[in-house]
Structures are given as C-alpha cells and as structure tokens.
Amino acid sequence: MKKLYKSIGQKIRTTRKLKEMTLEDLSNEANIDWSFLARIETGKAIPSLQTLYTLSTVLGLNLSQLFDNTNIDSDLLLERDFANLLNRISLKEKKKL
C-alpha cells in the first residue's frame, strides 16, 4: 500500500511542477494545508478519495490517472511543448493548421 501512495504522490508532484505550480499554489486551489500536500507528495500521508479527486481536478487530470501505471510526465510535456509552440507562431500560421 505504501508503494501505491508514494506513486500517487510522485504523479501529483510531477504534474504540479510541469504546470509550474508551487506547493502553496496547489494547496490554495485545492483548499488543503500545504504541509499535508507535501506529505501526500512524498507518500507519507494517506489522502481521502475526495482529496485525491480535488487535487486531480485542480491539476487537470482524471482521478484514474493517479492510479494507473502510465507515465503522466510524457503526456504533460508533450501538451506543454505543443502549447508553447502554438504561442510562438503567428495567427496567420495558426489558421493554416
């Protein structure tokens, strides 16, 4: 069980950092204490399903993504890189796409 919560915490931390959020940013948006969030991210706290749902919603994830074995990093990196690329091209170029 400990391994599961550590994995969930790592996914939350990775997603938070990829979205360039601080612990404080995420804890404020999720309405939880930042120190509790820090313990969740390190696998030292066992959050309720409601807390996991709230965190996943704020992070833009499906709750199931916290529990599956896929690599969230690569999906979010691709999404972020694509958004950055779109921001760099002109409106005229965007219309061509």
mmCIF file of C-alpha atoms in Angstrom:
data_model
loop_
_atom_site.group_PDB
_atom_site.id
_atom_site.type_symbol
_atom_site.label_atom_id
_atom_site.label_comp_id
_atom_site.label_asym_id
_atom_site.label_seq_id
_atom_site.Cartn_x
_atom_site.Cartn_y
_atom_site.Cartn_z
ATOM 1 C CA MET A 1 0.000 0.000 0.000
ATOM 2 C CA LYS A 2 2.833 2.369 0.838
ATOM 3 C CA LYS A 3 4.202 1.962 -2.688
ATOM 4 C CA LEU A 4 0.821 2.963 -4.157
ATOM 5 C CA TYR A 5 0.625 6.188 -2.142
ATOM 6 C CA LYS A 6 4.225 7.034 -2.988
ATOM 7 C CA SER A 7 3.448 6.556 -6.695
ATOM 8 C CA ILE A 8 0.329 8.722 -6.451
ATOM 9 C CA GLY A 9 2.319 11.405 -4.628
ATOM 10 C CA GLN A 10 5.028 11.372 -7.281
ATOM 11 C CA LYS A 11 2.421 11.812 -10.020
ATOM 12 C CA ILE A 12 0.894 14.750 -8.158
ATOM 13 C CA ARG A 13 4.311 16.377 -7.641
ATOM 14 C CA THR A 14 5.409 15.811 -11.240
ATOM 15 C CA THR A 15 2.171 17.213 -12.617
ATOM 16 C CA ARG A 16 2.295 20.197 -10.268
ATOM 17 C CA LYS A 17 5.834 21.034 -11.340
ATOM 18 C CA LEU A 18 5.059 20.575 -15.036
ATOM 19 C CA LYS A 19 2.216 23.041 -14.588
ATOM 20 C CA GLU A 20 4.690 25.370 -12.867
ATOM 21 C CA MET A 21 2.722 25.434 -9.630
ATOM 22 C CA THR A 22 4.232 25.713 -6.173
ATOM 23 C CA LEU A 23 3.070 23.640 -3.216
ATOM 24 C CA GLU A 24 1.346 26.769 -1.976
ATOM 25 C CA ASP A 25 -0.406 27.371 -5.324
ATOM 26 C CA LEU A 26 -1.831 23.861 -5.453
ATOM 27 C CA SER A 27 -2.719 23.715 -1.778
ATOM 28 C CA ASN A 28 -4.575 27.040 -2.032
ATOM 29 C CA GLU A 29 -6.527 25.953 -5.115
ATOM 30 C CA ALA A 30 -7.341 22.571 -3.578
ATOM 31 C CA ASN A 31 -8.122 24.153 -0.192
ATOM 32 C CA ILE A 32 -5.764 21.888 1.766
ATOM 33 C CA ASP A 33 -2.832 22.666 4.017
ATOM 34 C CA TRP A 34 0.483 22.898 2.127
ATOM 35 C CA SER A 35 2.260 20.688 4.665
ATOM 36 C CA PHE A 36 -0.361 17.967 4.167
ATOM 37 C CA LEU A 37 0.147 18.261 0.406
ATOM 38 C CA ALA A 38 3.911 17.925 0.892
ATOM 39 C CA ARG A 39 3.343 14.719 2.874
ATOM 40 C CA ILE A 40 0.984 13.407 0.162
ATOM 41 C CA GLU A 41 3.636 14.062 -2.482
ATOM 42 C CA THR A 42 6.238 12.118 -0.526
ATOM 43 C CA GLY A 43 3.870 9.244 0.235
ATOM 44 C CA LYS A 44 3.927 9.955 3.964
ATOM 45 C CA ALA A 45 0.227 10.854 4.204
ATOM 46 C CA ILE A 46 -2.809 8.890 3.075
ATOM 47 C CA PRO A 47 -5.291 11.304 1.494
ATOM 48 C CA SER A 48 -9.005 10.665 1.245
ATOM 49 C CA LEU A 49 -10.549 9.874 -2.107
ATOM 50 C CA GLN A 50 -12.184 13.313 -2.002
ATOM 51 C CA THR A 51 -8.786 14.974 -1.559
ATOM 52 C CA LEU A 52 -7.333 12.979 -4.454
ATOM 53 C CA TYR A 53 -10.316 13.919 -6.597
ATOM 54 C CA THR A 54 -9.891 17.596 -5.743
ATOM 55 C CA LEU A 55 -6.150 17.513 -6.469
ATOM 56 C CA SER A 56 -6.643 15.704 -9.763
ATOM 57 C CA THR A 57 -9.330 18.207 -10.807
ATOM 58 C CA VAL A 58 -7.149 21.211 -9.982
ATOM 59 C CA LEU A 59 -4.255 19.606 -11.891
ATOM 60 C CA GLY A 60 -6.439 18.839 -14.894
ATOM 61 C CA LEU A 61 -6.161 15.070 -14.536
ATOM 62 C CA ASN A 62 -8.713 12.313 -14.389
ATOM 63 C CA LEU A 63 -8.708 10.676 -10.984
ATOM 64 C CA SER A 64 -7.899 7.355 -12.647
ATOM 65 C CA GLN A 65 -4.624 8.783 -13.967
ATOM 66 C CA LEU A 66 -3.306 8.914 -10.418
ATOM 67 C CA PHE A 67 -3.827 5.182 -10.068
ATOM 68 C CA ASP A 68 -2.728 3.822 -13.435
ATOM 69 C CA ASN A 69 0.776 2.833 -14.464
ATOM 70 C CA THR A 70 1.129 5.212 -17.388
ATOM 71 C CA ASN A 71 3.676 7.955 -17.436
ATOM 72 C CA ILE A 72 1.947 11.291 -16.927
ATOM 73 C CA ASP A 73 5.238 13.114 -17.497
ATOM 74 C CA SER A 74 5.442 12.419 -21.209
ATOM 75 C CA ASP A 75 1.809 13.371 -21.901
ATOM 76 C CA LEU A 76 2.067 16.638 -19.994
ATOM 77 C CA LEU A 77 5.434 17.507 -21.503
ATOM 78 C CA LEU A 78 4.013 16.964 -24.981
ATOM 79 C CA GLU A 79 0.971 19.081 -24.143
ATOM 80 C CA ARG A 80 3.135 21.873 -22.700
ATOM 81 C CA ASP A 81 5.570 21.813 -25.621
ATOM 82 C CA PHE A 82 2.700 21.913 -28.111
ATOM 83 C CA ALA A 83 1.133 24.891 -26.313
ATOM 84 C CA ASN A 84 4.491 26.701 -26.275
ATOM 85 C CA LEU A 85 4.914 26.035 -29.978
ATOM 86 C CA LEU A 86 1.440 27.386 -30.741
ATOM 87 C CA ASN A 87 2.202 30.519 -28.738
ATOM 88 C CA ARG A 88 5.255 31.198 -30.905
ATOM 89 C CA ILE A 89 3.554 31.104 -34.284
ATOM 90 C CA SER A 90 1.548 33.885 -35.840
ATOM 91 C CA LEU A 91 -2.236 33.925 -36.131
ATOM 92 C CA LYS A 92 -1.873 33.563 -39.888
ATOM 93 C CA GLU A 93 0.200 30.396 -39.409
ATOM 94 C CA LYS A 94 -2.300 29.062 -36.887
ATOM 95 C CA LYS A 95 -5.118 29.426 -39.400
ATOM 96 C CA LYS A 96 -3.155 27.282 -41.850
ATOM 97 C CA LEU A 97 -3.064 24.462 -39.313
#
